[in-house]
Amino acid sequence: MKIIDIIKKKRTLSFEFFPPKNEINLPSLHKTIAELSKYNPDFVSFTYGAGGSTRKLTLEISKNTKQNNDSEVMSHLTCLAHSKSEIIEILSKFKNSGIENIIALRGDMPENQSELNGELKHATDLIEIIKSQFDDFCIAGACYPEDHPESINSEIDLKHTKLKQDKGTDFLVTQLFFNNDDFFRYRERAIKSGIEIPIIPAIMPIRSTKQIRRLTELCGAKIPESLNQKLEKSIDNDEETIKIGIEFATEQTNTLLENDVPGIHFYSLNKTRSVKEVLNNLNISH
Ligand SMILES: Cc1cc2nc3c(=O)[nH]c(=O)nc-3n(C[C@H](O)[C@H](O)[C@H](O)COP(=O)(O)OP(=O)(O)OC[C@H]3O[C@@H](n4cnc5c(N)ncnc54)[C@H](O)[C@@H]3O)c2cc1C
């Protein structure tokens, strides 16, 4: 089923997972997915390793989950390191595996690859291919409440996001963020700029101070000062950080739900505890 058709009917709950580095660890991921399936997500998504190592597994897990679970599947696909013909081949494989939902992304420069094909420079190039070659995928795109780190300014970044809608994107999923006001302001600006497709906010429950500082440095999300001070105190105590992360994500999700969001997407980091506790705290079992 196309996710956009689910969004039209109800507020969605979704979880994101990343494929393991090698196949040996697939059973462990399937166990994690099964554990979170008890919360009846509307869809689960699987990231695509722009670096290459986990690409094949995205297809394999997507296919397997689609066949064996009740929830819909959204496969991530990045285009920066692929040629147009490679992308068409990959999309055909997704289609033949029954995958109906793709989040179309540019990706980032793979670490060990200095020269890229250069045919596909932006997510919109990928969206164009999907639309012109395959008429039956539901397409999602990424958006950035605090701007994409490479963007020149907020206006231009929003203009590029609007282009995703104009080229055929059905809905957007945000980068992680910790200040709901950033999301609300972004949503308002997006609507004013003509973006009408649903924008699903994504939540990442923090699990480790060092890890979240690394991640936010890469993606440009800001950690509010009061949260940062708590995280500083628990820098060497991951158990304490997990508790701080659950408490913060619970409050953040609750406020988003009170403010008319079309769904909530959780960056699960392939762990069940934090997401489960947030959902239990909010009494959410879909
Ligand atoms: C929900 C979500 C899921 C993600 N999943 C993955 C994943 O599975 N694998 C992975 O490797 N990464 C993933 N990422 C990270 C993503 O690949 C990076 O953030 C990447 O740097 C940008 O991807 P994009 O699709 O937003 O790129 P784009 O939309 O192409 O934007 C990238 C930059 O180019 C600018 N831009 C866009 N279009 C144009 C244009 N036509 N002309 C000029 N400039 C333009 C934008 O303003 C922005 O600064 C994900 C991010 C999000 C938010």
mmCIF file of C-alpha atoms and ligand atoms in Angstrom:
data_model
loop_
_atom_site.group_PDB
_atom_site.id
_atom_site.type_symbol
_atom_site.label_atom_id
_atom_site.label_comp_id
_atom_site.label_asym_id
_atom_site.label_seq_id
_atom_site.Cartn_x
_atom_site.Cartn_y
_atom_site.Cartn_z
ATOM 1 C CA MET A 1 0.000 0.000 0.000
ATOM 2 C CA LYS A 2 1.142 3.530 -0.663
ATOM 3 C CA ILE A 3 2.028 5.352 2.551
ATOM 4 C CA ILE A 4 0.424 8.561 1.310
ATOM 5 C CA ASP A 5 -2.910 6.717 1.237
ATOM 6 C CA ILE A 6 -2.414 5.741 4.893
ATOM 7 C CA ILE A 7 -1.498 9.343 5.825
ATOM 8 C CA LYS A 8 -4.695 10.553 4.186
ATOM 9 C CA LYS A 9 -6.699 8.341 6.565
ATOM 10 C CA LYS A 10 -4.854 8.541 9.868
ATOM 11 C CA ARG A 11 -1.913 9.846 11.837
ATOM 12 C CA THR A 12 0.983 7.484 11.202
ATOM 13 C CA LEU A 13 3.543 5.877 13.474
ATOM 14 C CA SER A 14 6.773 4.734 11.852
ATOM 15 C CA PHE A 15 10.214 3.436 12.766
ATOM 16 C CA GLU A 16 13.487 3.755 10.930
ATOM 17 C CA PHE A 17 16.190 1.079 10.970
ATOM 18 C CA PHE A 18 19.595 0.800 9.350
ATOM 19 C CA PRO A 19 20.865 -2.432 7.784
ATOM 20 C CA PRO A 20 23.668 -4.201 9.670
ATOM 21 C CA LYS A 21 27.177 -4.136 8.189
ATOM 22 C CA ASN A 22 26.937 -7.817 7.273
ATOM 23 C CA GLU A 23 24.327 -10.490 6.780
ATOM 24 C CA ILE A 24 25.264 -12.391 9.927
ATOM 25 C CA ASN A 25 23.553 -9.685 11.972
ATOM 26 C CA LEU A 26 20.299 -9.726 9.996
ATOM 27 C CA PRO A 27 18.465 -12.065 12.437
ATOM 28 C CA SER A 28 19.166 -9.603 15.252
ATOM 29 C CA LEU A 29 17.617 -6.753 13.244
ATOM 30 C CA HIS A 30 14.597 -8.902 12.402
ATOM 31 C CA LYS A 31 14.168 -9.504 16.142
ATOM 32 C CA THR A 32 14.279 -5.748 16.776
ATOM 33 C CA ILE A 33 11.693 -5.108 14.050
ATOM 34 C CA ALA A 34 9.435 -7.839 15.469
ATOM 35 C CA GLU A 35 9.724 -6.344 18.968
ATOM 36 C CA LEU A 36 8.660 -2.890 17.755
ATOM 37 C CA SER A 37 5.964 -4.385 15.490
ATOM 38 C CA LYS A 38 3.940 -4.928 18.668
ATOM 39 C CA TYR A 39 3.255 -1.177 18.528
ATOM 40 C CA ASN A 40 1.607 -1.618 15.103
ATOM 41 C CA PRO A 41 3.630 0.895 13.109
ATOM 42 C CA ASP A 42 2.016 2.015 9.860
ATOM 43 C CA PHE A 43 5.353 1.728 8.157
ATOM 44 C CA VAL A 44 8.977 0.917 8.824
ATOM 45 C CA SER A 45 11.859 2.303 6.808
ATOM 46 C CA PHE A 46 15.339 1.034 5.993
ATOM 47 C CA THR A 47 18.236 3.363 5.295
ATOM 48 C CA TYR A 48 20.482 3.047 2.262
ATOM 49 C CA GLY A 49 24.234 3.093 2.816
ATOM 50 C CA ALA A 50 25.534 5.844 0.575
ATOM 51 C CA GLY A 51 28.988 4.383 1.304
ATOM 52 C CA GLY A 52 28.017 1.139 -0.358
ATOM 53 C CA SER A 53 28.513 -1.526 2.307
ATOM 54 C CA THR A 54 24.874 -2.027 3.264
ATOM 55 C CA ARG A 55 23.096 -1.228 -0.005
ATOM 56 C CA LYS A 56 22.172 -4.797 -0.947
ATOM 57 C CA LEU A 57 20.831 -5.415 2.532
ATOM 58 C CA THR A 58 18.381 -2.501 2.239
ATOM 59 C CA LEU A 59 16.646 -4.385 -0.561
ATOM 60 C CA GLU A 60 16.829 -7.715 1.241
ATOM 61 C CA ILE A 61 15.405 -6.450 4.550
ATOM 62 C CA SER A 62 12.773 -4.343 2.782
ATOM 63 C CA LYS A 63 11.600 -7.369 0.798
ATOM 64 C CA ASN A 64 11.651 -9.702 3.784
ATOM 65 C CA THR A 65 9.795 -7.264 6.048
ATOM 66 C CA LYS A 66 7.206 -6.524 3.369
ATOM 67 C CA GLN A 67 6.501 -10.258 3.047
ATOM 68 C CA ASN A 68 6.472 -11.135 6.733
ATOM 69 C CA ASN A 69 5.099 -8.110 8.612
ATOM 70 C CA ASP A 70 1.821 -6.264 8.698
ATOM 71 C CA SER A 71 3.356 -2.805 8.422
ATOM 72 C CA GLU A 72 4.185 -1.129 5.132
ATOM 73 C CA VAL A 73 7.809 -0.658 4.091
ATOM 74 C CA MET A 74 9.600 2.457 2.873
ATOM 75 C CA SER A 75 13.030 1.864 1.342
ATOM 76 C CA HIS A 76 15.585 4.661 1.362
ATOM 77 C CA LEU A 77 17.544 5.281 -1.811
ATOM 78 C CA THR A 78 20.402 7.740 -2.337
ATOM 79 C CA CYS A 79 21.511 8.828 -5.793
ATOM 80 C CA LEU A 80 24.808 10.731 -5.459
ATOM 81 C CA ALA A 81 27.051 7.724 -6.007
ATOM 82 C CA HIS A 82 24.979 6.077 -8.740
ATOM 83 C CA SER A 83 24.577 6.523 -12.472
ATOM 84 C CA LYS A 84 21.112 6.928 -13.949
ATOM 85 C CA SER A 85 21.148 3.387 -15.331
ATOM 86 C CA GLU A 86 22.187 1.938 -11.966
ATOM 87 C CA ILE A 87 19.331 3.798 -10.296
ATOM 88 C CA ILE A 88 16.837 2.416 -12.798
ATOM 89 C CA GLU A 89 18.145 -1.092 -12.170
ATOM 90 C CA ILE A 90 17.872 -0.674 -8.378
ATOM 91 C CA LEU A 91 14.370 0.765 -8.622
ATOM 92 C CA SER A 92 13.315 -2.168 -10.806
ATOM 93 C CA LYS A 93 14.545 -4.549 -8.118
ATOM 94 C CA PHE A 94 12.571 -2.678 -5.452
ATOM 95 C CA LYS A 95 9.487 -2.759 -7.649
ATOM 96 C CA ASN A 96 9.871 -6.471 -8.409
ATOM 97 C CA SER A 97 10.179 -7.119 -4.672
ATOM 98 C CA GLY A 98 6.810 -5.507 -4.044
ATOM 99 C CA ILE A 99 8.184 -2.264 -2.548
ATOM 100 C CA GLU A 100 5.782 0.598 -3.220
ATOM 101 C CA ASN A 101 7.368 3.390 -1.143
ATOM 102 C CA ILE A 102 10.745 5.039 -1.670
ATOM 103 C CA ILE A 103 12.292 7.962 0.152
ATOM 104 C CA ALA A 104 14.343 9.676 -2.533
ATOM 105 C CA LEU A 105 17.568 11.169 -1.212
ATOM 106 C CA ARG A 106 20.753 12.667 -2.490
ATOM 107 C CA GLY A 107 22.976 11.077 0.180
ATOM 108 C CA ASP A 108 26.404 12.306 1.187
ATOM 109 C CA MET A 109 29.773 11.742 -0.430
ATOM 110 C CA PRO A 110 30.902 8.189 0.455
ATOM 111 C CA GLU A 111 34.052 8.281 2.604
ATOM 112 C CA ASN A 112 36.321 6.286 0.311
ATOM 113 C CA GLN A 113 35.026 7.681 -2.962
ATOM 114 C CA SER A 114 36.581 10.907 -4.149
ATOM 115 C CA GLU A 115 35.122 10.859 -7.661
ATOM 116 C CA LEU A 116 31.456 10.474 -8.231
ATOM 117 C CA ASN A 117 29.563 9.732 -11.360
ATOM 118 C CA GLY A 118 28.089 13.230 -11.276
ATOM 119 C CA GLU A 119 24.961 12.386 -13.260
ATOM 120 C CA LEU A 120 22.607 12.783 -10.314
ATOM 121 C CA LYS A 121 23.394 15.775 -8.142
ATOM 122 C CA HIS A 122 20.250 16.306 -6.083
ATOM 123 C CA ALA A 123 17.355 14.362 -4.651
ATOM 124 C CA THR A 124 15.165 16.062 -7.256
ATOM 125 C CA ASP A 125 17.155 14.288 -10.016
ATOM 126 C CA LEU A 126 16.223 10.966 -8.414
ATOM 127 C CA ILE A 127 12.586 12.013 -8.015
ATOM 128 C CA GLU A 128 12.506 12.886 -11.739
ATOM 129 C CA ILE A 129 13.763 9.417 -12.681
ATOM 130 C CA ILE A 130 11.261 7.692 -10.432
ATOM 131 C CA LYS A 131 8.426 9.733 -11.893
ATOM 132 C CA SER A 132 9.473 9.316 -15.516
ATOM 133 C CA GLN A 133 10.389 5.616 -15.422
ATOM 134 C CA PHE A 134 8.051 4.185 -12.790
ATOM 135 C CA ASP A 135 4.570 5.513 -12.322
ATOM 136 C CA ASP A 136 3.626 3.548 -9.270
ATOM 137 C CA PHE A 137 5.946 4.430 -6.391
ATOM 138 C CA CYS A 138 4.830 6.625 -3.511
ATOM 139 C CA ILE A 139 7.740 9.057 -3.047
ATOM 140 C CA ALA A 140 8.932 10.668 0.178
ATOM 141 C CA GLY A 141 11.652 13.291 0.537
ATOM 142 C CA ALA A 142 13.841 14.700 3.301
ATOM 143 C CA CYS A 143 13.428 18.180 4.774
ATOM 144 C CA TYR A 144 15.330 20.203 7.317
ATOM 145 C CA PRO A 145 13.630 22.340 10.007
ATOM 146 C CA GLU A 146 17.048 23.861 10.814
ATOM 147 C CA ASP A 147 18.162 23.977 7.160
ATOM 148 C CA HIS A 148 20.388 21.505 5.362
ATOM 149 C CA PRO A 149 24.005 22.145 6.474
ATOM 150 C CA GLU A 150 25.127 22.943 2.902
ATOM 151 C CA SER A 151 22.285 25.309 2.108
ATOM 152 C CA ILE A 152 23.083 28.941 1.360
ATOM 153 C CA ASN A 153 20.113 30.218 3.356
ATOM 154 C CA SER A 154 16.705 29.115 4.650
ATOM 155 C CA GLU A 155 14.794 30.602 1.715
ATOM 156 C CA ILE A 156 16.826 28.747 -0.882
ATOM 157 C CA ASP A 157 16.695 25.518 1.110
ATOM 158 C CA LEU A 158 12.901 25.779 1.277
ATOM 159 C CA LYS A 159 12.767 26.541 -2.443
ATOM 160 C CA HIS A 160 14.648 23.294 -3.121
ATOM 161 C CA THR A 161 12.272 21.410 -0.826
ATOM 162 C CA LYS A 162 9.278 22.901 -2.655
ATOM 163 C CA LEU A 163 10.880 21.609 -5.863
ATOM 164 C CA LYS A 164 10.653 18.094 -4.387
ATOM 165 C CA GLN A 165 6.877 18.554 -4.127
ATOM 166 C CA ASP A 166 6.669 20.030 -7.634
ATOM 167 C CA LYS A 167 8.533 17.034 -9.083
ATOM 168 C CA GLY A 168 6.113 14.577 -7.492
ATOM 169 C CA THR A 169 7.069 13.923 -3.866
ATOM 170 C CA ASP A 170 4.047 12.780 -1.850
ATOM 171 C CA PHE A 171 5.241 13.615 1.670
ATOM 172 C CA LEU A 172 8.290 14.796 3.618
ATOM 173 C CA VAL A 173 10.128 13.419 6.644
ATOM 174 C CA THR A 174 12.290 15.762 8.702
ATOM 175 C CA GLN A 175 15.842 15.561 9.845
ATOM 176 C CA LEU A 176 16.116 15.003 13.602
ATOM 177 C CA PHE A 177 15.576 18.110 15.725
ATOM 178 C CA PHE A 178 15.168 18.851 19.427
ATOM 179 C CA ASN A 179 13.402 22.192 19.469
ATOM 180 C CA ASN A 180 9.762 21.801 18.472
ATOM 181 C CA ASP A 181 9.509 25.533 17.821
ATOM 182 C CA ASP A 182 12.028 25.109 14.999
ATOM 183 C CA PHE A 183 9.680 22.529 13.482
ATOM 184 C CA PHE A 184 6.558 24.651 13.951
ATOM 185 C CA ARG A 185 8.238 27.721 12.427
ATOM 186 C CA TYR A 186 9.513 25.596 9.532
ATOM 187 C CA ARG A 187 6.063 24.133 8.910
ATOM 188 C CA GLU A 188 4.554 27.599 8.824
ATOM 189 C CA ARG A 189 7.180 28.872 6.382
ATOM 190 C CA ALA A 190 6.756 25.736 4.253
ATOM 191 C CA ILE A 191 3.003 26.279 3.984
ATOM 192 C CA LYS A 192 3.520 29.955 3.108
ATOM 193 C CA SER A 193 5.949 28.945 0.366
ATOM 194 C CA GLY A 194 3.346 26.652 -1.192
ATOM 195 C CA ILE A 195 4.330 23.290 0.296
ATOM 196 C CA GLU A 196 1.070 21.407 0.761
ATOM 197 C CA ILE A 197 2.274 17.827 1.181
ATOM 198 C CA PRO A 198 2.364 16.335 4.714
ATOM 199 C CA ILE A 199 5.524 16.932 6.762
ATOM 200 C CA ILE A 200 6.203 14.133 9.250
ATOM 201 C CA PRO A 201 8.485 15.141 12.148
ATOM 202 C CA ALA A 202 11.162 12.640 13.127
ATOM 203 C CA ILE A 203 12.344 12.001 16.667
ATOM 204 C CA MET A 204 15.606 10.474 17.787
ATOM 205 C CA PRO A 205 15.638 9.423 21.444
ATOM 206 C CA ILE A 206 19.188 10.188 22.619
ATOM 207 C CA ARG A 207 21.182 7.160 23.788
ATOM 208 C CA SER A 208 24.680 8.502 24.307
ATOM 209 C CA THR A 209 26.048 12.012 24.797
ATOM 210 C CA LYS A 210 29.099 11.432 22.626
ATOM 211 C CA GLN A 211 27.052 9.801 19.861
ATOM 212 C CA ILE A 212 24.427 12.563 19.685
ATOM 213 C CA ARG A 213 27.098 15.267 19.647
ATOM 214 C CA ARG A 214 28.792 13.507 16.738
ATOM 215 C CA LEU A 215 25.494 13.113 14.868
ATOM 216 C CA THR A 216 24.285 16.676 15.412
ATOM 217 C CA GLU A 217 27.638 18.042 14.306
ATOM 218 C CA LEU A 218 27.177 16.163 11.029
ATOM 219 C CA CYS A 219 23.545 17.023 10.394
ATOM 220 C CA GLY A 220 23.456 20.529 11.873
ATOM 221 C CA ALA A 221 20.703 19.951 14.454
ATOM 222 C CA LYS A 222 21.053 22.060 17.611
ATOM 223 C CA ILE A 223 20.840 20.598 21.103
ATOM 224 C CA PRO A 224 19.023 23.054 23.432
ATOM 225 C CA GLU A 225 21.299 24.378 26.187
ATOM 226 C CA SER A 226 19.260 22.940 29.079
ATOM 227 C CA LEU A 227 19.340 19.468 27.475
ATOM 228 C CA ASN A 228 23.016 19.863 26.663
ATOM 229 C CA GLN A 229 23.835 20.574 30.304
ATOM 230 C CA LYS A 230 22.065 17.394 31.415
ATOM 231 C CA LEU A 231 23.879 15.416 28.710
ATOM 232 C CA GLU A 232 27.226 16.866 29.808
ATOM 233 C CA LYS A 233 26.660 15.551 33.326
ATOM 234 C CA SER A 234 25.937 12.045 32.020
ATOM 235 C CA ILE A 235 28.707 12.019 29.435
ATOM 236 C CA ASP A 236 30.261 8.830 30.857
ATOM 237 C CA ASN A 237 27.017 7.218 31.963
ATOM 238 C CA ASP A 238 24.986 5.917 29.018
ATOM 239 C CA GLU A 239 22.291 4.444 31.281
ATOM 240 C CA GLU A 240 21.619 7.927 32.681
ATOM 241 C CA THR A 241 21.744 9.425 29.156
ATOM 242 C CA ILE A 242 19.186 6.897 27.898
ATOM 243 C CA LYS A 243 16.826 7.969 30.711
ATOM 244 C CA ILE A 244 17.355 11.656 29.841
ATOM 245 C CA GLY A 245 16.729 10.823 26.168
ATOM 246 C CA ILE A 246 13.487 8.972 26.930
ATOM 247 C CA GLU A 247 12.179 11.792 29.113
ATOM 248 C CA PHE A 248 13.034 14.424 26.501
ATOM 249 C CA ALA A 249 11.649 12.424 23.553
ATOM 250 C CA THR A 250 8.427 11.728 25.488
ATOM 251 C CA GLU A 251 7.834 15.439 26.043
ATOM 252 C CA GLN A 252 8.854 16.344 22.522
ATOM 253 C CA THR A 253 6.574 13.731 20.938
ATOM 254 C CA ASN A 254 3.676 14.666 23.192
ATOM 255 C CA THR A 255 3.870 18.342 22.182
ATOM 256 C CA LEU A 256 4.098 17.420 18.495
ATOM 257 C CA LEU A 257 1.040 15.185 18.798
ATOM 258 C CA GLU A 258 -0.859 18.044 20.431
ATOM 259 C CA ASN A 259 -0.031 20.208 17.438
ATOM 260 C CA ASP A 260 -1.620 18.426 14.556
ATOM 261 C CA VAL A 261 1.261 16.515 12.992
ATOM 262 C CA PRO A 262 0.413 13.939 10.289
ATOM 263 C CA GLY A 263 2.558 11.293 11.967
ATOM 264 C CA ILE A 264 5.632 10.599 14.062
ATOM 265 C CA HIS A 265 8.717 8.905 12.676
ATOM 266 C CA PHE A 266 11.248 7.454 15.140
ATOM 267 C CA TYR A 267 14.923 7.093 14.344
ATOM 268 C CA SER A 268 15.214 3.869 16.322
ATOM 269 C CA LEU A 269 18.991 3.429 15.947
ATOM 270 C CA ASN A 270 18.064 -0.294 15.816
ATOM 271 C CA LYS A 271 17.316 -0.288 19.560
ATOM 272 C CA THR A 272 13.924 -0.988 21.058
ATOM 273 C CA ARG A 273 14.065 0.256 24.651
ATOM 274 C CA SER A 274 13.886 4.027 24.200
ATOM 275 C CA VAL A 275 11.191 3.976 21.508
ATOM 276 C CA LYS A 276 9.126 1.491 23.513
ATOM 277 C CA GLU A 277 9.352 3.555 26.687
ATOM 278 C CA VAL A 278 8.402 6.773 24.887
ATOM 279 C CA LEU A 279 5.365 5.047 23.359
ATOM 280 C CA ASN A 280 4.420 3.444 26.675
ATOM 281 C CA ASN A 281 4.747 6.796 28.470
ATOM 282 C CA LEU A 282 2.341 8.311 25.956
ATOM 283 C CA ASN A 283 0.041 5.315 25.958
ATOM 284 C CA ILE A 284 0.516 4.815 22.267
ATOM 285 C CA SER A 285 -0.029 1.357 20.926
ATOM 286 C CA HIS A 286 -1.505 2.031 17.562
HETATM 287 C C1 LIG B 1 14.433 11.509 6.641
HETATM 288 C C2 LIG B 1 15.869 11.350 6.195
HETATM 289 C C3 LIG B 1 16.323 10.100 5.776
HETATM 290 C C4 LIG B 1 17.656 9.937 5.354
HETATM 291 N N1 LIG B 1 18.097 8.680 4.957
HETATM 292 C C5 LIG B 1 19.358 8.523 4.497
HETATM 293 C C6 LIG B 1 19.827 7.259 4.015
HETATM 294 O O1 LIG B 1 19.103 6.261 4.018
HETATM 295 N N2 LIG B 1 21.114 7.168 3.557
HETATM 296 C C7 LIG B 1 21.935 8.258 3.545
HETATM 297 O O2 LIG B 1 23.093 8.097 3.114
HETATM 298 N N3 LIG B 1 21.540 9.471 3.985
HETATM 299 C C8 LIG B 1 20.272 9.629 4.459
HETATM 300 N N4 LIG B 1 19.845 10.870 4.890
HETATM 301 C C9 LIG B 1 20.792 11.990 4.903
HETATM 302 C C10 LIG B 1 20.779 12.753 3.541
HETATM 303 O O3 LIG B 1 21.247 11.914 2.509
HETATM 304 C C11 LIG B 1 21.666 13.975 3.693
HETATM 305 O O4 LIG B 1 21.053 14.900 4.563
HETATM 306 C C12 LIG B 1 22.110 14.637 2.391
HETATM 307 O O5 LIG B 1 23.158 15.566 2.721
HETATM 308 C C13 LIG B 1 21.023 15.423 1.675
HETATM 309 O O6 LIG B 1 20.065 14.616 1.138
HETATM 310 P P1 LIG B 1 18.735 15.275 0.456
HETATM 311 O O7 LIG B 1 17.997 14.174 -0.167
HETATM 312 O O8 LIG B 1 18.036 16.134 1.423
HETATM 313 O O9 LIG B 1 19.470 16.183 -0.647
HETATM 314 P P2 LIG B 1 18.975 17.380 -1.540
HETATM 315 O O10 LIG B 1 17.510 17.583 -1.481
HETATM 316 O O11 LIG B 1 19.577 17.153 -2.884
HETATM 317 O O12 LIG B 1 19.635 18.645 -0.848
HETATM 318 C C14 LIG B 1 21.042 18.684 -0.566
HETATM 319 C C15 LIG B 1 21.520 20.139 -0.640
HETATM 320 O O13 LIG B 1 21.430 20.592 -1.996
HETATM 321 C C16 LIG B 1 20.539 21.710 -2.100
HETATM 322 N N5 LIG B 1 19.723 21.478 -3.299
HETATM 323 C C17 LIG B 1 18.674 20.629 -3.430
HETATM 324 N N6 LIG B 1 18.190 20.667 -4.689
HETATM 325 C C18 LIG B 1 18.948 21.556 -5.363
HETATM 326 C C19 LIG B 1 18.961 22.028 -6.698
HETATM 327 N N7 LIG B 1 18.072 21.590 -7.598
HETATM 328 N N8 LIG B 1 19.909 22.932 -7.062
HETATM 329 C C20 LIG B 1 20.832 23.387 -6.166
HETATM 330 N N9 LIG B 1 20.865 22.973 -4.866
HETATM 331 C C21 LIG B 1 19.944 22.061 -4.496
HETATM 332 C C22 LIG B 1 19.705 21.717 -0.824
HETATM 333 O O14 LIG B 1 19.284 23.025 -0.454
HETATM 334 C C23 LIG B 1 20.679 21.122 0.184
HETATM 335 O O15 LIG B 1 21.540 22.103 0.701
HETATM 336 C C24 LIG B 1 18.535 11.057 5.349
HETATM 337 C C25 LIG B 1 18.060 12.316 5.790
HETATM 338 C C26 LIG B 1 16.755 12.468 6.210
HETATM 339 C C27 LIG B 1 16.278 13.815 6.689
#
